[in-house]
Coordinates of C-alpha atoms in Angstrom, one line a residue:
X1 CA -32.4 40.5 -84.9
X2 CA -29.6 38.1 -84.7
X3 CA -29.7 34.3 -85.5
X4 CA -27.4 33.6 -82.5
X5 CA -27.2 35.6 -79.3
X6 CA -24.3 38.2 -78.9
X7 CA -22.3 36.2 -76.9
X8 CA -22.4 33.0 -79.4
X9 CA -21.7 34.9 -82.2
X10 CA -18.4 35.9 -80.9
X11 CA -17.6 32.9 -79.8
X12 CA -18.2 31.3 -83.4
X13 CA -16.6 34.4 -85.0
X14 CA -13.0 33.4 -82.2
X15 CA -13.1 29.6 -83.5
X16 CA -9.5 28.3 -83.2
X17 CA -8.2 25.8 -85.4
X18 CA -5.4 23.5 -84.7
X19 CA -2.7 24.0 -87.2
X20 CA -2.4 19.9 -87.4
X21 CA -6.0 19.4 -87.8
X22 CA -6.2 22.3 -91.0
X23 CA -3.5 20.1 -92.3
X24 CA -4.7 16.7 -92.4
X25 CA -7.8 18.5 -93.5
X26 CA -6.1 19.8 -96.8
X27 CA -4.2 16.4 -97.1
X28 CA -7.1 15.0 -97.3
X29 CA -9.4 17.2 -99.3
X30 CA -6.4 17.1 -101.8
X31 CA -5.8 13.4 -101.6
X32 CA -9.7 13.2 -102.6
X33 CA -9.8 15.8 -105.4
X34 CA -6.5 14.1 -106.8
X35 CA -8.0 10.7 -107.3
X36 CA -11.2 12.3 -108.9
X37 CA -9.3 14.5 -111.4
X38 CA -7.1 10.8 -112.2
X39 CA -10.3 9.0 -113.1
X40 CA -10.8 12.2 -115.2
X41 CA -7.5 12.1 -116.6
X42 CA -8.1 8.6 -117.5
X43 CA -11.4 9.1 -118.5
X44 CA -10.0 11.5 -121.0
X45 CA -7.3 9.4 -122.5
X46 CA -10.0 7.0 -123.9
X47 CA -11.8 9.7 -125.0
X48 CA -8.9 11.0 -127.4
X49 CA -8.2 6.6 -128.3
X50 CA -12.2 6.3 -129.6
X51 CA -12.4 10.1 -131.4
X52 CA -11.8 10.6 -134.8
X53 CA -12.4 14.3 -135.3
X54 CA -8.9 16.2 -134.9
X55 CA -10.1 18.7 -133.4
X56 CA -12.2 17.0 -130.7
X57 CA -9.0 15.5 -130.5
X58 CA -7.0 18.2 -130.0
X59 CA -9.8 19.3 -127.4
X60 CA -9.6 16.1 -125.2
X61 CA -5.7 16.6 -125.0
X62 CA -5.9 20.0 -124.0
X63 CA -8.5 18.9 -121.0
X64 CA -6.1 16.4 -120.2
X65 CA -3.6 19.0 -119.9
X66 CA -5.6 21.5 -117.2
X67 CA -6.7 18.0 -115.4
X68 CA -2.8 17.5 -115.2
X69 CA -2.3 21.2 -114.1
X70 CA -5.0 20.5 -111.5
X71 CA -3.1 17.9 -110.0
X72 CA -0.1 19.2 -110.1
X73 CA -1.1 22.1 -107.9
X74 CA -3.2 20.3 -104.9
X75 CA 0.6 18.3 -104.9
X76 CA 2.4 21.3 -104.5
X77 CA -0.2 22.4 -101.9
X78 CA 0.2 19.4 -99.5
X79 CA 4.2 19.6 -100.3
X80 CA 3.9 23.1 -98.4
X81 CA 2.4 21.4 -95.3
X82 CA 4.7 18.3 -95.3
X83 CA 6.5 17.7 -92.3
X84 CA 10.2 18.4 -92.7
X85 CA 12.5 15.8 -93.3
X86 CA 16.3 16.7 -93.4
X87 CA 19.0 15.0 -95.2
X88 CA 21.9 16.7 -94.0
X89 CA 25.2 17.1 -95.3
X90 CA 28.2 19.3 -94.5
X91 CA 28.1 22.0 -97.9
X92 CA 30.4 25.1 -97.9
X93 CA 28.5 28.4 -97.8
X94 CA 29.9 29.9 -100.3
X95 CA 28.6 26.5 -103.0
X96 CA 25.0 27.3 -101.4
X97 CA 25.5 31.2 -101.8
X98 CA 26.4 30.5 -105.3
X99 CA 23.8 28.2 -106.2
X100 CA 21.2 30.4 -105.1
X101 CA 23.0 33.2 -107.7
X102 CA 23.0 30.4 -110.6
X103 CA 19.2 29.3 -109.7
X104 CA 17.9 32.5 -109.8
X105 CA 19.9 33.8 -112.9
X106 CA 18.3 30.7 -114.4
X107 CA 14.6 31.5 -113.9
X108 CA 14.9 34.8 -114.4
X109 CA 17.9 36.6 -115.7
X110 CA 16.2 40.3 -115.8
X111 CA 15.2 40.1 -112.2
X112 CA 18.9 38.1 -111.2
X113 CA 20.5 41.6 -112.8
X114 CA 18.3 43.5 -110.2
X115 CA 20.5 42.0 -106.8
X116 CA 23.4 43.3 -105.4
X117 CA 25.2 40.4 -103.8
X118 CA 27.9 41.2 -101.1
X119 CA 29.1 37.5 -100.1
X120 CA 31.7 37.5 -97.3
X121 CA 32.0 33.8 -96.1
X122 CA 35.6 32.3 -96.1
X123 CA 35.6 28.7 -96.2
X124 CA 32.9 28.1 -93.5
X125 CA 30.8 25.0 -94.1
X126 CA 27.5 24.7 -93.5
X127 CA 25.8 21.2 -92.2
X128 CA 22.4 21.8 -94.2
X129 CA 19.8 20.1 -96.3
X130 CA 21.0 21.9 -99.6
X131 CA 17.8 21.5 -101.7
X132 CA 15.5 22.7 -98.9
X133 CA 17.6 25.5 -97.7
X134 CA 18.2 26.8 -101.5
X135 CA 14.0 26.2 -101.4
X136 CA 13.8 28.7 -98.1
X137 CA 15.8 31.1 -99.6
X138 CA 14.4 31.2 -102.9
X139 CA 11.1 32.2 -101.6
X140 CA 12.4 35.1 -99.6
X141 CA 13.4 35.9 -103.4
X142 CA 10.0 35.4 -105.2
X143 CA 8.2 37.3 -102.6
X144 CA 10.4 40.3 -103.0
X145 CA 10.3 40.0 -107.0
X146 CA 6.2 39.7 -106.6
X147 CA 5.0 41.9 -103.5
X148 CA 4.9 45.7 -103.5
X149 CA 8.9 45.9 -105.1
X150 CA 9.8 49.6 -104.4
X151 CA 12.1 51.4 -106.9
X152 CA 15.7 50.2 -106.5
X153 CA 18.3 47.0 -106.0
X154 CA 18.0 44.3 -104.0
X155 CA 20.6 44.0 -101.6
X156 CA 21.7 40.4 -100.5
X157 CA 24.1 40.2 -98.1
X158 CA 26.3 36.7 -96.9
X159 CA 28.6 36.6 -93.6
X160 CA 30.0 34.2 -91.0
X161 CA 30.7 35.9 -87.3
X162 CA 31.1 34.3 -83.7
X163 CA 30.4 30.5 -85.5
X164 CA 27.0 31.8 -87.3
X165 CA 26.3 31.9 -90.8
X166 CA 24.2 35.7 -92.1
X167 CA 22.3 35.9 -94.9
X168 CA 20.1 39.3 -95.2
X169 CA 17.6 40.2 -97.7
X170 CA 17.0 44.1 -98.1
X171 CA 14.2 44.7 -100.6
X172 CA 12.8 48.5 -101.4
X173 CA 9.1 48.7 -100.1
X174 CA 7.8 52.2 -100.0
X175 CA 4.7 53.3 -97.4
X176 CA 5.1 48.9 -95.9
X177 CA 2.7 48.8 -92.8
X178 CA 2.3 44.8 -92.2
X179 CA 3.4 44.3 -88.8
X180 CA 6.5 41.6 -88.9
X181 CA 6.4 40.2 -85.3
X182 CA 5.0 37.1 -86.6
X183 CA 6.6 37.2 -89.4
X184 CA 6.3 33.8 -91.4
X185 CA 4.1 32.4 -88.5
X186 CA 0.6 33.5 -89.9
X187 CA -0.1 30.8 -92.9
X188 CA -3.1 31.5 -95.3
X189 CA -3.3 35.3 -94.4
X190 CA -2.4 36.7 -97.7
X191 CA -4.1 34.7 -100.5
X192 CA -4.3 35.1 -104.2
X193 CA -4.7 32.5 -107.5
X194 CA -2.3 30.0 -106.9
X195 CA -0.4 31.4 -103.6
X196 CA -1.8 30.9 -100.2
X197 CA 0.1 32.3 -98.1
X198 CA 2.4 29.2 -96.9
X199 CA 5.6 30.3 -98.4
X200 CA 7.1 32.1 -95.2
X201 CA 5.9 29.1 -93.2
X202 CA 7.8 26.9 -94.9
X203 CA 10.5 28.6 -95.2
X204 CA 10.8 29.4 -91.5
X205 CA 10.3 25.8 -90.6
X206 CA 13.1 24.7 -93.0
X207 CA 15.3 27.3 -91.1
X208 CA 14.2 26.5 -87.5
X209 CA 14.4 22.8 -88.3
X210 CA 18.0 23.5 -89.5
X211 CA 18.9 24.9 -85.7
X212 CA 18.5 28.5 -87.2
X213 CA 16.2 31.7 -86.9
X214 CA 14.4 34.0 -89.2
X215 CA 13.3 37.3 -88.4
X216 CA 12.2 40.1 -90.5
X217 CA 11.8 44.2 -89.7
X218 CA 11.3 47.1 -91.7
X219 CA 13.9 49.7 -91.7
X220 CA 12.0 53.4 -92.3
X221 CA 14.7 55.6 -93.4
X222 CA 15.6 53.7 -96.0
X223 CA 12.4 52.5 -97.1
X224 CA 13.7 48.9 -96.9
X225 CA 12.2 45.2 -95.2
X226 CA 15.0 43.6 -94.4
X227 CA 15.0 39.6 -94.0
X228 CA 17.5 37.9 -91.6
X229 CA 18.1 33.9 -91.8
X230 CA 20.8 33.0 -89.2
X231 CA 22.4 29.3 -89.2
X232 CA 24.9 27.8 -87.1
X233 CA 28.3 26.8 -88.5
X234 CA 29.6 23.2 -88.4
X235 CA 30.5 20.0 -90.4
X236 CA 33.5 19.4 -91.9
X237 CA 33.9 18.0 -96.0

């Protein structure tokens, strides 16, 4: 027999909760674990002062090291749930397309060989955040490197039509079945060491809060998910 009646169980199974209340919830949890792992930190740097073995030492420092790691992560976690804030600037489109190209060459040269970039924008500018749109788009980027990669190049694609500003992502994915309606709108659904699953949120709510859309679809003939950021034209340099 069941603890709770059928009825109760289903509701408890259907509990909703408030995307605002998960996040102060993670602020806080992080804000908490982040002053503990200090007083570790700190805890630790005596530790190596008063030792006199090396190799306990060497042992301390390398705990200090993780504890630092620790940290570091739970900041990047709440930095995925912070609100947007926009400095904007006019920035031509063809500076941003290009220091997307020199970012990613950067990190990864092998995987910057594997794009085929077909950049069509004139002289159109852009009035953008530049740091948090390069942030958007580099995501779509480390997804496509990292998730079920099919055989084949990427295919990135830049264009400005009727005052709008096109860039599409095509990336080979062969037997993809995840629906894309709410593409970027489903936080925490795919999660892994290190990744939960907030990267297309953000992104998205960079884009929206930009004036823009993002939209994704999976194209079956050619085995392709193609990603679609659309931003409005202005500003003037």
């Amino acid at each position: 027999m069941s603890e709770f009646p059928t009825s109760e169980a289903s509701t408890r199974a259907e509990l909703l909760v408030p995307m605002p209340d998960v996040v102060h919830f993670v602020r806080q949890l992080s804000h908490d674990l982040r002053n503990s792992l200090n007083a570790a930190e700190l805890q630790s740097a005596y530790l190596v002062e008063v030792a006199e073995d090396a190799e306990i030492k060497s042992e301390v420092q390398r705990l200090r090291a993780m504890l630092s790691t620790m940290g570091a992560n739970l900041q990047q976690l709440t930095g995925s749930l912070a609100q947007i804030r926009l400095t904007e600037m006019p920035y031509k489109a063809a500076d941003l397309i290009e220091d997307l190209q020199d970012k990613i060459s950067a990190q990864d040269p092998e995987q910057g060989a594997a794009i085929t970039w077909d950049v069509n924008v004139a002289d159109a500018t852009l009035q953008i955040d530049p740091q948090l749109l390069q942030q958007a788009l580099m995501e779509l980027f480390s997804n496509a490197f990292e998730h079920e990669r099919g055989e084949g190049q990427l295919e990135a694609r830049a264009g400005v039509a009727a005052d709008e500003f096109t860039f599409s992502l095509r990336e080979p994915k062969k037997g993809f079945s995840d629906s894309t309606e709410k593409w970027g709108r489903e936080p925490f659904r795919s999660i892994r060491h290190g990744h939960y699953g907030l990267g297309l949120l953000r992104t998205r709510s960079i884009i929206e809060a930009h004036h823009g859309r993002f939209s994704a679809h999976y194209d079956p003939p050619s085995s392709s998910l193609v990603t679609t950021v659309v931003l409005p034209v202005g500003g003037s340099l």
